[in-house]
Short mmCIF file of C-alpha atoms and ligand atoms in Angstrom, two decimals:
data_model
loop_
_atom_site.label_atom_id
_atom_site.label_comp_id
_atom_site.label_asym_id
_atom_site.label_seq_id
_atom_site.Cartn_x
_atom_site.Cartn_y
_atom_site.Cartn_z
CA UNK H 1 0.00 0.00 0.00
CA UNK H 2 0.93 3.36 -0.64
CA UNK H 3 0.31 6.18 1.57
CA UNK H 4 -1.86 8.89 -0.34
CA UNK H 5 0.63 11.33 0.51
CA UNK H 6 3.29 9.65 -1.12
CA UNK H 7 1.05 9.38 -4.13
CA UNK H 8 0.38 12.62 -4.54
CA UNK H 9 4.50 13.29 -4.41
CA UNK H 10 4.87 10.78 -6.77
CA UNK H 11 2.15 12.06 -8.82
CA UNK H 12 3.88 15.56 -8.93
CA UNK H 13 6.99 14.61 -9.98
CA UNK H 14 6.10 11.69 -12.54
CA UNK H 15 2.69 12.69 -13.95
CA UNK H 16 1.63 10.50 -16.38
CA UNK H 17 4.53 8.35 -16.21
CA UNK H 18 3.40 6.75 -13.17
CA UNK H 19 0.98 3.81 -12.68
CA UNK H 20 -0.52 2.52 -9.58
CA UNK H 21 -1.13 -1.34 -9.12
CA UNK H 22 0.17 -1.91 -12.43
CA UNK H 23 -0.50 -5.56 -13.86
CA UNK H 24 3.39 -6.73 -14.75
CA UNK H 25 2.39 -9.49 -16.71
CA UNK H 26 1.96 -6.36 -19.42
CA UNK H 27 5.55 -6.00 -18.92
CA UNK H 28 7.08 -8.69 -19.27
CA UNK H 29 7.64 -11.98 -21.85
CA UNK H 30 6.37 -14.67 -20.00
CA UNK H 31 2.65 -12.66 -19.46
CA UNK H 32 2.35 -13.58 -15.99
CA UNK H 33 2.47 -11.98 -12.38
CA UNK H 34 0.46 -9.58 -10.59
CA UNK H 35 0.35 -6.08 -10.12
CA UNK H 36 3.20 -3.44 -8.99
CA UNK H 37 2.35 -1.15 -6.33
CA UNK H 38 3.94 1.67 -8.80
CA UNK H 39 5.18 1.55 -12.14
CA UNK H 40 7.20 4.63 -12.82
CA UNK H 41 8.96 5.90 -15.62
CA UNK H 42 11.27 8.80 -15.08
CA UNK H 43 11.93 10.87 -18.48
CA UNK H 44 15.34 11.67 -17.73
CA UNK H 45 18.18 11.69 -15.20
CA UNK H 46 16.80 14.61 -12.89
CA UNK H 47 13.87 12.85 -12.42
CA UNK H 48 15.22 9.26 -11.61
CA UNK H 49 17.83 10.86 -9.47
CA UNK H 50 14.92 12.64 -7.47
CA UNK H 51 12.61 9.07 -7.36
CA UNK H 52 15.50 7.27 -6.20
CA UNK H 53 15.97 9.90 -3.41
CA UNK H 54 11.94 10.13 -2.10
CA UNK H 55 11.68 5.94 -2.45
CA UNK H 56 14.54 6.58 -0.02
CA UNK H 57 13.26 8.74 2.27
CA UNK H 58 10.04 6.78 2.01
CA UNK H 59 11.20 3.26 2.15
CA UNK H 60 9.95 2.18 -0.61
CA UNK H 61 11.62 -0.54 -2.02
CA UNK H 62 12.85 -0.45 -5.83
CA UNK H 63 13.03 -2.62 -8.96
CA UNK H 64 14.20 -2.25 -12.13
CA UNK H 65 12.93 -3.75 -14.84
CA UNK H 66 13.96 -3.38 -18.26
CA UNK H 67 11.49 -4.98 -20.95
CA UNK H 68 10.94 -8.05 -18.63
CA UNK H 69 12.46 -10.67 -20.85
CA UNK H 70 14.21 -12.27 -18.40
CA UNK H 71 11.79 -11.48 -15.17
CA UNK H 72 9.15 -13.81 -13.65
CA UNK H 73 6.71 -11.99 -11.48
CA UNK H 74 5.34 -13.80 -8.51
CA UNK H 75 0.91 -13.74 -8.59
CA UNK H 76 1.03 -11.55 -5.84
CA UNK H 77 2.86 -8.64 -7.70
CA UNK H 78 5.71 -6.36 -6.47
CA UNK H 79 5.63 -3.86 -3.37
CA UNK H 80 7.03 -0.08 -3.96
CA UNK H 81 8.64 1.20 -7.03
CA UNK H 82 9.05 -0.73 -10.14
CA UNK H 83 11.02 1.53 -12.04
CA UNK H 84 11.47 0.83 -16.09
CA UNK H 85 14.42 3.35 -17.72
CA UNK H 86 12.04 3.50 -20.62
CA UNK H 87 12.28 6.75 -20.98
CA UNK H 88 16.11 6.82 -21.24
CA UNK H 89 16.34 5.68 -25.12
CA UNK H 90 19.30 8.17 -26.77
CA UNK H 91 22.41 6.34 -28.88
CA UNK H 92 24.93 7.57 -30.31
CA UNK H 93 28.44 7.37 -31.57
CA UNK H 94 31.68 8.47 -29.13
CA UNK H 95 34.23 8.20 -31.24
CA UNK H 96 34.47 5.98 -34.23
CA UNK H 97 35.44 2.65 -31.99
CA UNK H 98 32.64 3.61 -29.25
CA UNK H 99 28.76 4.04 -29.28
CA UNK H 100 27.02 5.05 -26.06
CA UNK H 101 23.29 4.17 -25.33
CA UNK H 102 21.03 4.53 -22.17
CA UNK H 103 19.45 1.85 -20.44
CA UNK H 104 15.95 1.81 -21.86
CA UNK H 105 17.21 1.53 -25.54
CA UNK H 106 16.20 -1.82 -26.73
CA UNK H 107 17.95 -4.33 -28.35
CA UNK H 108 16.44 -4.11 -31.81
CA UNK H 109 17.16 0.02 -31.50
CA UNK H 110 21.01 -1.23 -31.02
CA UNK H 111 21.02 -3.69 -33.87
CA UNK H 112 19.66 -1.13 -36.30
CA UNK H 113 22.30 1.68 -35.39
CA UNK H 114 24.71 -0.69 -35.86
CA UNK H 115 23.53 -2.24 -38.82
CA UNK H 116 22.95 0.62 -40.87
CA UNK H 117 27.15 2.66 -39.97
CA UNK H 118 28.45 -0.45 -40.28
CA UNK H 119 29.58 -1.05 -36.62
CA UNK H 120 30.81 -4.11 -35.37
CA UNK H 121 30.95 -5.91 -32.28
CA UNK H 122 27.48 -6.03 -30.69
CA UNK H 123 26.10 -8.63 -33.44
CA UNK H 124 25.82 -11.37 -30.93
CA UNK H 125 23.28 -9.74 -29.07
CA UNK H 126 21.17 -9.44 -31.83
CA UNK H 127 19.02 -11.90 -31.12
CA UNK H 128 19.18 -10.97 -27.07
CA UNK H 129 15.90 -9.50 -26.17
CA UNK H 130 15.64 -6.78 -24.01
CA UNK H 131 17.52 -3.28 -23.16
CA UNK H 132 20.84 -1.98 -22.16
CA UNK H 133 19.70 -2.15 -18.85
CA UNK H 134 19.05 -5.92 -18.55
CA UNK H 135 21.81 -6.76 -20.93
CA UNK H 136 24.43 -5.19 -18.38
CA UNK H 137 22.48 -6.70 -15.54
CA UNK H 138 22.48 -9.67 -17.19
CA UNK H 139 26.05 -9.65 -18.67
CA UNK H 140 23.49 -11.28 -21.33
CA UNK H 141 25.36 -13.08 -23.73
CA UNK H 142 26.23 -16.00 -26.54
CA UNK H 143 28.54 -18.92 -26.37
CA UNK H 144 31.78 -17.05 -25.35
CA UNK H 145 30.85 -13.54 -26.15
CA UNK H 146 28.69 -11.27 -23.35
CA UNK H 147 28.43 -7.61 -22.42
CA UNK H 148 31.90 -7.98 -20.99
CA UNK H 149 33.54 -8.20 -23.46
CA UNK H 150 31.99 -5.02 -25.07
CA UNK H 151 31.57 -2.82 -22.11
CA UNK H 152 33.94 -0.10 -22.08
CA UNK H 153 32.46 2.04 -19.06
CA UNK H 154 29.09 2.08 -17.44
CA UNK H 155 26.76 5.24 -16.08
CA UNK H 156 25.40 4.28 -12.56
CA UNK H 157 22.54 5.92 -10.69
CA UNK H 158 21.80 5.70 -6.84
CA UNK H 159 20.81 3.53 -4.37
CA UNK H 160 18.84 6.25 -2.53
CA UNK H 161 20.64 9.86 -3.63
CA UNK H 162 23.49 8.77 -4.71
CA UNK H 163 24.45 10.85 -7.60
CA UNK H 164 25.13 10.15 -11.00
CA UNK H 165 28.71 8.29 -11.59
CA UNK H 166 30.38 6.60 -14.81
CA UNK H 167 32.90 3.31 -13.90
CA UNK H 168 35.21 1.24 -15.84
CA UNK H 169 34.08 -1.88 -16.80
CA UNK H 170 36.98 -3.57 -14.30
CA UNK H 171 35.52 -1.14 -10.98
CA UNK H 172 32.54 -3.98 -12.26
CA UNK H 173 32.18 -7.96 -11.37
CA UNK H 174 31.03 -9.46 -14.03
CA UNK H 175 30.39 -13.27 -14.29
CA UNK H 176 28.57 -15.40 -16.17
CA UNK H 177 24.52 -13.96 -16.06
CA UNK H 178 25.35 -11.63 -13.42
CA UNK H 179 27.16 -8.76 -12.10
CA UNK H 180 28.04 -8.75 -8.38
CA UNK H 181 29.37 -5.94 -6.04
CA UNK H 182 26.60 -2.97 -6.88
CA UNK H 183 24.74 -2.06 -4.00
CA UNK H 184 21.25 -3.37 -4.09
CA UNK H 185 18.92 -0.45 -5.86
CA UNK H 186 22.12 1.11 -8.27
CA UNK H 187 20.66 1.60 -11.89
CA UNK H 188 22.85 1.17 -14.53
CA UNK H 189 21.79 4.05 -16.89
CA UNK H 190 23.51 4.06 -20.10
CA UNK H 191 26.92 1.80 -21.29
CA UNK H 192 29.75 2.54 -23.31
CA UNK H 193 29.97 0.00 -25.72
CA UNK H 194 33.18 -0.90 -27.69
CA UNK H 195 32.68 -1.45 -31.80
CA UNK H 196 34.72 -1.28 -34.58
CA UNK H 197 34.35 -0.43 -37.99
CA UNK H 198 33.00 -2.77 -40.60
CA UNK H 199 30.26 -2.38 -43.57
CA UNK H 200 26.67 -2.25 -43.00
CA UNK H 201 26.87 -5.37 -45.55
CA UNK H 202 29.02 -7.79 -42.87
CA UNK H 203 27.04 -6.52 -39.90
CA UNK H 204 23.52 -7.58 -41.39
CA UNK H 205 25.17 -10.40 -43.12
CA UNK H 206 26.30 -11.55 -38.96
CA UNK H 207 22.79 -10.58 -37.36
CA UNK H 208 21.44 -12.44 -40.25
CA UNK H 209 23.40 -15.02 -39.55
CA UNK H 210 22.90 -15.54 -35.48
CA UNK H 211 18.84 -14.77 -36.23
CA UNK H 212 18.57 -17.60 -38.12
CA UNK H 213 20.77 -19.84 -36.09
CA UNK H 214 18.04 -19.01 -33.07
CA UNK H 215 14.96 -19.28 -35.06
CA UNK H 216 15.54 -22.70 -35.80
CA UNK H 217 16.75 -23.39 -32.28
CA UNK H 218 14.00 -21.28 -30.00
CA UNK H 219 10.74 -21.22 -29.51
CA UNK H 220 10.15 -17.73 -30.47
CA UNK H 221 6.53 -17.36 -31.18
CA UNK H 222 5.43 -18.22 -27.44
CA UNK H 223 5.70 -16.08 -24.57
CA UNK H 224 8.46 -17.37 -22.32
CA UNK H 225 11.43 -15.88 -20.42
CA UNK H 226 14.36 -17.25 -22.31
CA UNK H 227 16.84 -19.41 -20.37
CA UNK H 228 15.03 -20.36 -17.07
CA UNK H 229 18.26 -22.09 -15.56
CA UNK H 230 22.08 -21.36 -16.05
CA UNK H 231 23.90 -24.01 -17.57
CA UNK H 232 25.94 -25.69 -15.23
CA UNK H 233 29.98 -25.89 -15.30
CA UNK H 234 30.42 -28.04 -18.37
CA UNK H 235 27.12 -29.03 -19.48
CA UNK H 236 23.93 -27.42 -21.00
CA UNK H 237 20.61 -27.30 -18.55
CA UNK H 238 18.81 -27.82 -21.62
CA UNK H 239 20.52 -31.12 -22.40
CA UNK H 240 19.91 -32.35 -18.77
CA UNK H 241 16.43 -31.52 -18.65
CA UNK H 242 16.01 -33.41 -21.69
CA UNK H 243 17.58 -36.16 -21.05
CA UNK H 244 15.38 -36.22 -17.52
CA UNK H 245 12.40 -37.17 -20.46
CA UNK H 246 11.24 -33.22 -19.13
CA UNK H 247 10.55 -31.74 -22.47
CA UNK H 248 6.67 -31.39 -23.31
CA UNK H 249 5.77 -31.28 -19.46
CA UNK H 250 2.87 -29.18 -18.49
CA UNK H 251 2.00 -27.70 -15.55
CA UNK H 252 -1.58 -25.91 -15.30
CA UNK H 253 -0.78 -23.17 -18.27
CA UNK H 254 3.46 -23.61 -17.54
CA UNK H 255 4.82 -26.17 -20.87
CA UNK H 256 8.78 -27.21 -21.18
CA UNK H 257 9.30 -26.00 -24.63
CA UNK H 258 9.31 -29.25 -27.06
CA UNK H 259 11.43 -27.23 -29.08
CA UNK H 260 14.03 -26.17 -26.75
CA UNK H 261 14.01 -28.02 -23.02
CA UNK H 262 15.38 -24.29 -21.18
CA UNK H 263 12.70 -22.97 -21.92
CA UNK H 264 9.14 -22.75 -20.09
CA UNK H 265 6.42 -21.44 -22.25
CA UNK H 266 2.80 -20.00 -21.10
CA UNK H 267 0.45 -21.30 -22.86
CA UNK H 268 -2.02 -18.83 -22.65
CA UNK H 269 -3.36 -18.93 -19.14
CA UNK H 270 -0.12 -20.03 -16.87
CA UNK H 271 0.10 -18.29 -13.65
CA UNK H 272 3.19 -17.51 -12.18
CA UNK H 273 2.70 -20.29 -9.72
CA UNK H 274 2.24 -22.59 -12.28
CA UNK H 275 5.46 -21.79 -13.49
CA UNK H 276 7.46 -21.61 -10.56
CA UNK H 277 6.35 -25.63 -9.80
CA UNK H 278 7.33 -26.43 -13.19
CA UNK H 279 10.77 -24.95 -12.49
CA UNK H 280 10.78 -26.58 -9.03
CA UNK H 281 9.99 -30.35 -10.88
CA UNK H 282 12.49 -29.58 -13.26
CA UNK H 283 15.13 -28.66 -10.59
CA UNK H 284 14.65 -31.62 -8.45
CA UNK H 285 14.24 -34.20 -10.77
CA UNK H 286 17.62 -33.19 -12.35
CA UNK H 287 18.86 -33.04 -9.41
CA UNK H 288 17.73 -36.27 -8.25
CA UNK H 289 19.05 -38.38 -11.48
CA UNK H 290 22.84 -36.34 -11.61
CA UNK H 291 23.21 -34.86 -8.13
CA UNK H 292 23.54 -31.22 -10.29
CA UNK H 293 21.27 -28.51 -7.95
CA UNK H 294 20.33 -26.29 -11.03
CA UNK H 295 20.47 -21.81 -10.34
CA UNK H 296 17.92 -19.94 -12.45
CA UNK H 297 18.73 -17.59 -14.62
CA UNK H 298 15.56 -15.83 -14.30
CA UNK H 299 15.18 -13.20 -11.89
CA UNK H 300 11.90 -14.09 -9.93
CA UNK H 301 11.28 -11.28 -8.07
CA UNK H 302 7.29 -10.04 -5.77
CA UNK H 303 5.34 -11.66 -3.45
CA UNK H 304 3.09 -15.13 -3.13
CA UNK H 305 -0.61 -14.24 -3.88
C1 FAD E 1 13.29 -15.69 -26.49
C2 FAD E 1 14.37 -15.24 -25.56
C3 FAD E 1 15.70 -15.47 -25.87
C4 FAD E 1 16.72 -15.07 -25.00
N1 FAD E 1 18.03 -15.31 -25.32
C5 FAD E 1 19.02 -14.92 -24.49
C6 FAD E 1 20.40 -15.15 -24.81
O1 FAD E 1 20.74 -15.68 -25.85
N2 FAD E 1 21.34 -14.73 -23.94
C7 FAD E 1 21.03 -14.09 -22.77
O2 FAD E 1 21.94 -13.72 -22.02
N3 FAD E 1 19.74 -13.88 -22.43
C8 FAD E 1 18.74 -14.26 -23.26
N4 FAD E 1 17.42 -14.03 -22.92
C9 FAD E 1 17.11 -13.35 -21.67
C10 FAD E 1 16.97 -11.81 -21.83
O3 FAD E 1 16.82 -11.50 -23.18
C11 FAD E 1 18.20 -11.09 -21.28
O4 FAD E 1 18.45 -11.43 -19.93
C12 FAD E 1 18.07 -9.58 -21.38
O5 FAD E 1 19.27 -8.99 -20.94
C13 FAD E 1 16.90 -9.06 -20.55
O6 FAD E 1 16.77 -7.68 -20.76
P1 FAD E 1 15.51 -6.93 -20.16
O7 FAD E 1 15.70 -5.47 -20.39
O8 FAD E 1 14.25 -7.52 -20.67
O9 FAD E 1 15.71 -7.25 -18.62
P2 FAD E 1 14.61 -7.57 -17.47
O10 FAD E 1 14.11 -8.93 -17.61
O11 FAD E 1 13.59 -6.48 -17.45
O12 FAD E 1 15.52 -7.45 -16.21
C14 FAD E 1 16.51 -8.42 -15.97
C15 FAD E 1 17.33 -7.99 -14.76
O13 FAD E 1 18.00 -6.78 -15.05
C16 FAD E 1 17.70 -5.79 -14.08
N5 FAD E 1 17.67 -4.49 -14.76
C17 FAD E 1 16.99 -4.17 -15.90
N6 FAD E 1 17.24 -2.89 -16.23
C18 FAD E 1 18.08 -2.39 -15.28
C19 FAD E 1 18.71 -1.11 -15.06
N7 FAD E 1 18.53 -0.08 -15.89
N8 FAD E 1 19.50 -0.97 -13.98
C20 FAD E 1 19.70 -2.00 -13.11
N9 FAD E 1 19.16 -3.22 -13.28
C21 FAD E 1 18.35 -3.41 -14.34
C22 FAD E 1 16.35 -6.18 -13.51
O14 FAD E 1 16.19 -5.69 -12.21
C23 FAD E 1 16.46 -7.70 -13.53
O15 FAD E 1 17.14 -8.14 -12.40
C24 FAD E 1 16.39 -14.42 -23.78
C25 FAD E 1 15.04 -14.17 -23.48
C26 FAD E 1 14.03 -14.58 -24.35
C27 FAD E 1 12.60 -14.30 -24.00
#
């Protein structure tokens, strides 16, 4: 809940781009999860810098969420602030080896840029759904390449009023599907990002090529979250979950992909629970046959209903 007065600040300072009890499956891939207390979405660094500071003062708790591809949302929905950088979307070129984009850009607003100077070096995440945001949170990435390897420096933002600051990528611990050391309720808010120069021909030719590779390889016309599990030292999750005869399960609404065993799919009318127990079979029957306790990769974040 909360308070009116609180509201009415947020009100002032956001106006339209806030939402009260917000339904999140709107927001994000998989389509399920309840509501967030409030859904803002600051137009530009003043403003974040100023929500970060009253959900301070207030004690409102705070989560970022880029576009939610990677985000399951418990039935119960998410208490305080869910704040999207949606509203941060500029890119441009530093440089000629450098581009610089803010956290709400998306990935499809990165691959044209690229695409049509002729920049190389972000073609791998393509195919990556999401935003800057999430990719950095994330360190989303292919095979050997993620946003490591690409990162040259990173704008922060908060917790509380912390001001504004830019890091090197090595002041940052990146590992695989995660970044560790930021103080819980830090924004990343835009990213350096390391390219080279190449022909619009090659880049296309690249995204072309990694599109196609995951179209034949995803399940891309259901709503899912992408990876639910991390792929243990050595081995794929999919492979295991596979081999424990778990593709084509069902749960209520919550399917393993046929196509691609990582992958949970709502058919239509999961609920978050439904999902969560699907993940929770999958876990422990693994677990059971190879003695490997699978880690999610999605971030499962709100409260039971
Ligand atoms: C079909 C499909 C395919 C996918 N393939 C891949 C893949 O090949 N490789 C891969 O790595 N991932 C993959 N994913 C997962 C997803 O695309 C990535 O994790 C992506 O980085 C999520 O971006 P997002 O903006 O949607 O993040 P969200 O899901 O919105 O958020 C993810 C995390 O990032 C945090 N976050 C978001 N924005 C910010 C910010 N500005 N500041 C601080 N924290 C923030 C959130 O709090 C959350 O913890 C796939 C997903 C789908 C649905």
């Amino acid at each position: 809940m909360i308070a009116p007065a609180t509201r009415d600040r947020l009100e002032a300072l956001l106006g339209e781009a806030v939402r009260f009890d917000e339904p999140l499956a709107r927001h994000t891939s998989l389509r399920v999860g309840g509501p967030a207390d409030v859904l803002a979405r600051p137009a530009d660094r003043a403003t974040l810098a100023a929500l970060l500071a009253m959900a301070d003062e207030a004690a409102l708790p705070i989560t970022f969420l880029g576009k939610g591809f990677n985000t399951l949302v418990r039935d119960g929905g998410v208490a305080g602030v869910v704040v999207q950088l949606s509203g941060l979307r500029a890119i441009a070129t530093e440089g000629d080896d450098a581009i610089r984009a803010e956290a709400g850009v998306s990935h499809s607003q990165v691959t044209r840029f690229c695409s049509e100077r002729g920049l190389a070096g972000l073609e791998f995440a393509a195919g990556i759904p999401g935003t800057v945001g999430g990719w950095l949170a994330m360190n989303a990435g292919i095979g050997e390449r993620e946003m490591v390897d690409v990162v040259r420096e990173v704008e922060l933002a908060g917790p509380g009023a912390a001001p504004l600051r830019r890091v090197g990528r090595e002041a940052l611990r990146f590992r695989y599907r995660a970044v560790d050391g930021l103080e819980p309720g830090t924004a990343f808010v835009s990213a350096l990002f390391e390219v080279s120069p190449g022909t619009p021909e090659a880049v296309r030719a690249e995204v072309e090529r990694l599109l196609a590779r995951r179209a034949a390889t995803q399940p891309l016309d259901v709503p899912s979250c992408g990876s639910v599990f991390k792929n243990p030292p050595g081995d794929h999750a999919g492979r295991l979950i596979e081999a424990a005869g778990l593709k084509g399960e069902r749960l209520g609404g919550a399917e393993i992909s046929s196509v691609h065993a990582n992958f949970i799919a709502n058919r239509g009318d999961a609920s978050a629970a439904d999902v969560l127990a699907l993940i929770d079979r999958a876990r422990r029957r693994i677990a059971e046959a190879t003695g490997i306790d699978l880690e999610t990769e999605v971030h499962v974040i709100g409260r039971e209903a």
